[in-house]
Coordinates of C-alpha atoms in Angstrom, one line a residue:
M1 CA -6.5 0.8 17.7
F2 CA -10.2 0.3 17.3
P3 CA -11.7 3.1 19.4
T4 CA -15.2 1.9 18.8
R5 CA -16.5 2.0 22.4
A6 CA -14.3 3.7 24.9
A7 CA -11.8 6.1 23.2
A8 CA -9.9 6.9 26.3
R9 CA -9.3 3.2 27.1
T10 CA -8.3 2.2 23.7
R11 CA -6.1 5.2 23.3
S12 CA -4.2 4.5 26.5
R13 CA -3.5 1.0 25.1
L14 CA -2.3 2.4 21.8
L15 CA 0.1 4.7 23.5
A16 CA 1.6 1.8 25.4
V17 CA 2.0 -0.2 22.1
L18 CA 3.7 2.7 20.3
S19 CA 6.1 3.4 23.2
T20 CA 7.1 -0.3 23.6
A21 CA 7.3 -1.2 19.9
V22 CA 10.4 0.9 19.6
V23 CA 12.3 -1.1 22.1
A24 CA 10.7 -4.5 21.7
G25 CA 11.9 -6.8 18.9
G26 CA -21.1 -3.3 8.6
L27 CA -19.4 -3.1 5.2
V28 CA -19.3 0.1 3.2
A29 CA -22.0 -0.2 0.6
V30 CA -19.9 1.1 -2.4
A31 CA -19.9 -0.9 -5.6
P32 CA -16.4 -1.4 -6.9
T33 CA -15.7 0.0 -10.4
A34 CA -14.0 -3.3 -11.2
P35 CA -13.4 -6.2 -8.8
A36 CA -9.6 -6.1 -9.1
S37 CA -8.8 -7.9 -5.8
A38 CA -11.5 -10.5 -6.4
A39 CA -9.9 -11.2 -9.8
G40 CA -6.6 -11.8 -8.2
S41 CA -5.0 -8.6 -9.4
F42 CA -4.3 -6.7 -6.1
V43 CA -2.9 -3.3 -6.8
V44 CA 0.1 -4.1 -4.7
S45 CA 2.4 -6.8 -6.1
Q46 CA 4.3 -9.2 -3.9
G47 CA 7.5 -7.4 -4.9
Q48 CA 6.1 -4.1 -3.8
F49 CA 4.9 -5.5 -0.6
N50 CA 8.3 -6.9 0.1
Q51 CA 9.8 -3.5 -0.6
M52 CA 7.5 -1.9 1.8
F53 CA 8.1 -4.4 4.6
P54 CA 11.7 -5.8 4.2
G55 CA 12.0 -6.8 7.8
R56 CA 8.5 -8.0 8.5
N57 CA 7.6 -10.9 10.8
S58 CA 7.1 -14.0 8.6
F59 CA 3.6 -14.3 10.1
Y60 CA 2.4 -11.4 7.9
T61 CA 2.4 -13.1 4.5
Y62 CA 1.4 -11.4 1.3
Q63 CA -0.9 -14.4 0.5
G64 CA -2.6 -13.9 3.8
L65 CA -3.4 -10.3 2.9
V66 CA -4.6 -11.3 -0.6
D67 CA -6.8 -14.0 0.9
A68 CA -8.3 -11.5 3.4
L69 CA -9.4 -9.2 0.5
R70 CA -12.3 -11.5 -0.3
A71 CA -14.0 -10.4 2.9
Y72 CA -14.1 -6.7 1.7
P73 CA -14.4 -6.6 -2.1
G74 CA -14.7 -2.8 -2.2
F75 CA -11.2 -2.4 -0.7
T76 CA -8.7 -1.2 -3.4
T77 CA -11.2 -1.9 -6.1
T78 CA -13.2 1.4 -5.9
G79 CA -12.4 4.2 -8.3
N80 CA -9.6 4.5 -10.9
V81 CA -6.2 2.9 -10.6
A82 CA -4.7 5.9 -8.8
V83 CA -7.4 5.9 -6.2
R84 CA -7.0 2.2 -5.6
K85 CA -3.3 2.5 -5.2
R86 CA -3.7 5.4 -2.8
E87 CA -6.1 3.4 -0.6
A88 CA -3.7 0.4 -0.5
A89 CA -0.8 2.7 0.4
A90 CA -2.9 4.5 3.1
F91 CA -3.9 1.2 4.7
L92 CA -0.4 -0.2 4.6
A93 CA 1.2 3.0 5.9
N94 CA -1.1 3.0 8.9
V95 CA -0.4 -0.8 9.4
S96 CA 3.3 -0.1 9.2
H97 CA 3.1 2.6 11.8
E98 CA 1.0 0.4 14.2
T99 CA 3.3 -2.7 13.9
G100 CA 6.8 -1.3 13.5
G101 CA 6.9 -2.3 9.8
L102 CA 4.9 -5.5 10.4
R103 CA 7.4 -6.7 12.9
Y104 CA 4.9 -7.1 15.8
V105 CA 2.0 -9.5 15.7
V106 CA 1.0 -8.9 19.3
E107 CA 1.2 -6.0 21.7
Q108 CA 4.6 -5.8 23.3
N109 CA 3.7 -4.5 26.7
R110 CA 2.3 -7.5 28.5
A111 CA 1.5 -5.5 31.6
N112 CA -1.4 -4.0 29.6
Y113 CA -3.0 -7.4 28.8
P114 CA -5.4 -7.6 31.8
H115 CA -6.8 -4.1 31.1
Y116 CA -8.7 -5.0 28.0
C117 CA -11.6 -6.9 29.6
D118 CA -14.7 -4.7 29.9
S119 CA -16.6 -6.7 32.5
S120 CA -19.6 -4.5 32.0
Q121 CA -20.4 -6.2 28.7
P122 CA -23.1 -8.9 29.1
Y123 CA -20.9 -11.5 27.3
G124 CA -17.9 -10.9 29.6
C125 CA -14.5 -12.1 28.8
P126 CA -14.9 -15.9 28.3
A127 CA -11.3 -16.4 27.0
G128 CA -9.9 -14.9 30.2
Q129 CA -9.3 -11.4 31.5
A130 CA -5.9 -11.1 29.9
A131 CA -6.9 -12.5 26.5
Y132 CA -7.9 -9.5 24.5
Y133 CA -4.6 -7.7 24.0
G134 CA -3.6 -6.0 20.8
R135 CA -3.1 -8.3 17.8
G136 CA -2.7 -8.0 14.1
P137 CA -2.0 -5.3 11.6
L138 CA -4.1 -2.6 13.4
Q139 CA -3.6 -4.1 16.9
L140 CA -7.2 -5.2 17.7
S141 CA -7.9 -5.0 21.4
W142 CA -10.7 -5.1 24.0
N143 CA -13.3 -7.9 24.4
F144 CA -16.1 -5.8 22.8
N145 CA -14.0 -5.3 19.6
Y146 CA -13.2 -9.0 19.3
K147 CA -16.9 -9.6 19.7
A148 CA -17.8 -7.0 17.0
V149 CA -15.2 -8.1 14.4
G150 CA -15.9 -11.8 15.1
D151 CA -19.6 -11.2 14.4
A152 CA -18.8 -9.4 11.2
L153 CA -16.5 -12.1 10.0
H154 CA -18.6 -15.0 11.3
L155 CA -15.8 -16.1 13.6
D156 CA -16.0 -16.7 17.3
L157 CA -13.1 -14.4 18.3
L158 CA -14.7 -13.6 21.6
H159 CA -14.0 -17.2 22.8
N160 CA -10.9 -17.7 20.7
P161 CA -9.1 -14.4 20.1
Y162 CA -5.9 -16.3 19.5
Q163 CA -7.0 -16.9 15.9
V164 CA -5.9 -13.3 15.2
E165 CA -2.2 -14.2 16.0
R166 CA -2.3 -17.6 14.5
D167 CA -4.1 -17.3 11.1
A168 CA -2.6 -14.6 8.8
A169 CA -5.8 -14.2 6.8
V170 CA -7.9 -13.7 9.9
S171 CA -5.4 -11.2 11.2
W172 CA -5.5 -9.2 8.0
E173 CA -9.3 -9.4 8.0
T174 CA -9.5 -7.7 11.4
G175 CA -7.5 -4.7 10.1
L176 CA -9.7 -4.6 7.0
W177 CA -12.8 -4.7 9.2
F178 CA -11.9 -1.5 10.9
W179 CA -10.7 0.2 7.8
N180 CA -13.9 -0.5 5.8
S181 CA -16.6 -0.4 8.5
Q182 CA -15.6 1.7 11.5
R183 CA -15.3 5.5 11.9
G184 CA -13.3 5.4 15.1
A185 CA -12.6 8.9 16.2
G186 CA -13.5 10.4 12.8
T187 CA -16.6 11.1 10.9
M188 CA -16.1 8.6 8.1
T189 CA -14.4 5.2 7.6
A190 CA -10.8 5.2 6.3
H191 CA -12.1 3.5 3.1
D192 CA -14.6 6.3 2.5
A193 CA -12.0 9.0 3.2
M194 CA -9.6 7.6 0.5
V195 CA -12.2 6.7 -2.2
N196 CA -13.9 10.1 -1.9
G197 CA -10.8 12.2 -2.0
K198 CA -10.9 13.4 1.6
G199 CA -7.2 12.7 2.1
F200 CA -4.9 10.6 4.1
G201 CA -5.3 12.8 7.1
E202 CA -8.8 11.5 7.6
T203 CA -7.5 7.9 7.9
I204 CA -5.3 9.1 10.8
R205 CA -8.3 10.8 12.4
S206 CA -10.3 7.5 12.2
I207 CA -7.5 5.3 13.5
N208 CA -6.0 7.5 16.2
G209 CA -7.5 11.0 16.0
D210 CA -8.0 11.4 19.7
L211 CA -4.2 11.2 20.2
E212 CA -2.7 12.4 17.0
C213 CA -4.9 15.1 15.4
N214 CA -5.4 18.8 16.2
G215 CA -1.7 19.3 17.0
K216 CA -1.3 16.3 19.3
N217 CA 1.7 14.0 19.0
P218 CA 3.1 15.4 15.7
G219 CA 5.9 12.8 15.6
E220 CA 3.5 9.9 15.5
R221 CA 1.3 11.7 12.9
N222 CA 4.2 12.7 10.7
D223 CA 5.5 9.1 10.7
R224 CA 2.2 7.9 9.3
I225 CA 2.4 10.7 6.6
D226 CA 6.0 9.9 5.7
L227 CA 5.1 6.2 5.3
Y228 CA 2.2 7.1 3.1
K229 CA 4.4 9.2 0.8
K230 CA 6.9 6.4 0.6
F231 CA 4.3 3.8 -0.2
V232 CA 2.5 5.8 -2.9
G233 CA 5.9 6.3 -4.4
I234 CA 6.5 2.6 -4.5
L235 CA 3.2 2.1 -6.2
G236 CA 3.9 4.8 -8.8
T237 CA 1.3 7.3 -7.9
G238 CA 0.9 10.6 -6.0
V239 CA -0.7 11.4 -2.6
G240 CA -3.9 12.7 -4.2
G241 CA -6.3 15.4 -3.0
G242 CA -7.6 16.3 0.4
S243 CA -5.5 16.9 3.5
L244 CA -2.4 14.8 4.3
S245 CA -2.7 15.7 7.9
C246 CA -5.4 16.1 10.6

């Protein structure tokens, strides 16, 4: 995940995560219609969250997600209730796909760990060459991504990337950072895609479009779509307009 600098490098990492997970145990300037999350009324209840992730790792707490929402107040608060629920379902469907249903906190293929240090960056890899492996709900990887998200969240993740696997709120915040502020392989952020009715398919394009869109890897793409359909059903709404696929 997080193809913000070198798509080929991040995509090769993501393929490894997806293959091993089966066998291994700047903010968007959109004013929210009503600050639901800030008011403590997230559109996903704890019961619904538990229903979506019945076998999740205990690290991924519901409260950690709710605490992380404060960093991105436009998330699931923009538009009417149906739009808010669709955005929550879309985010959590992609998260579920990336982490095997929130079972995996860190990348399972340890052989990949030394690959995520881009030594051409002026700040280098101060936490160590093998310290920037995939972590969290959208599997943040590469030293330049830890630097970027750390700067956005006012955390020194470049020197201490381990915060992403030790603090549930920080971990969720890294996923929300990408969702709300990064276009990835797409032309818009995943947040913008959902609140502007462009469809779930555009979130796939942003997160992993280089590998899953335009006919590539239909099994991976369809898994995301099936999870989205399941999650909007749990939240009591429909898939909405726009394209489901990419």
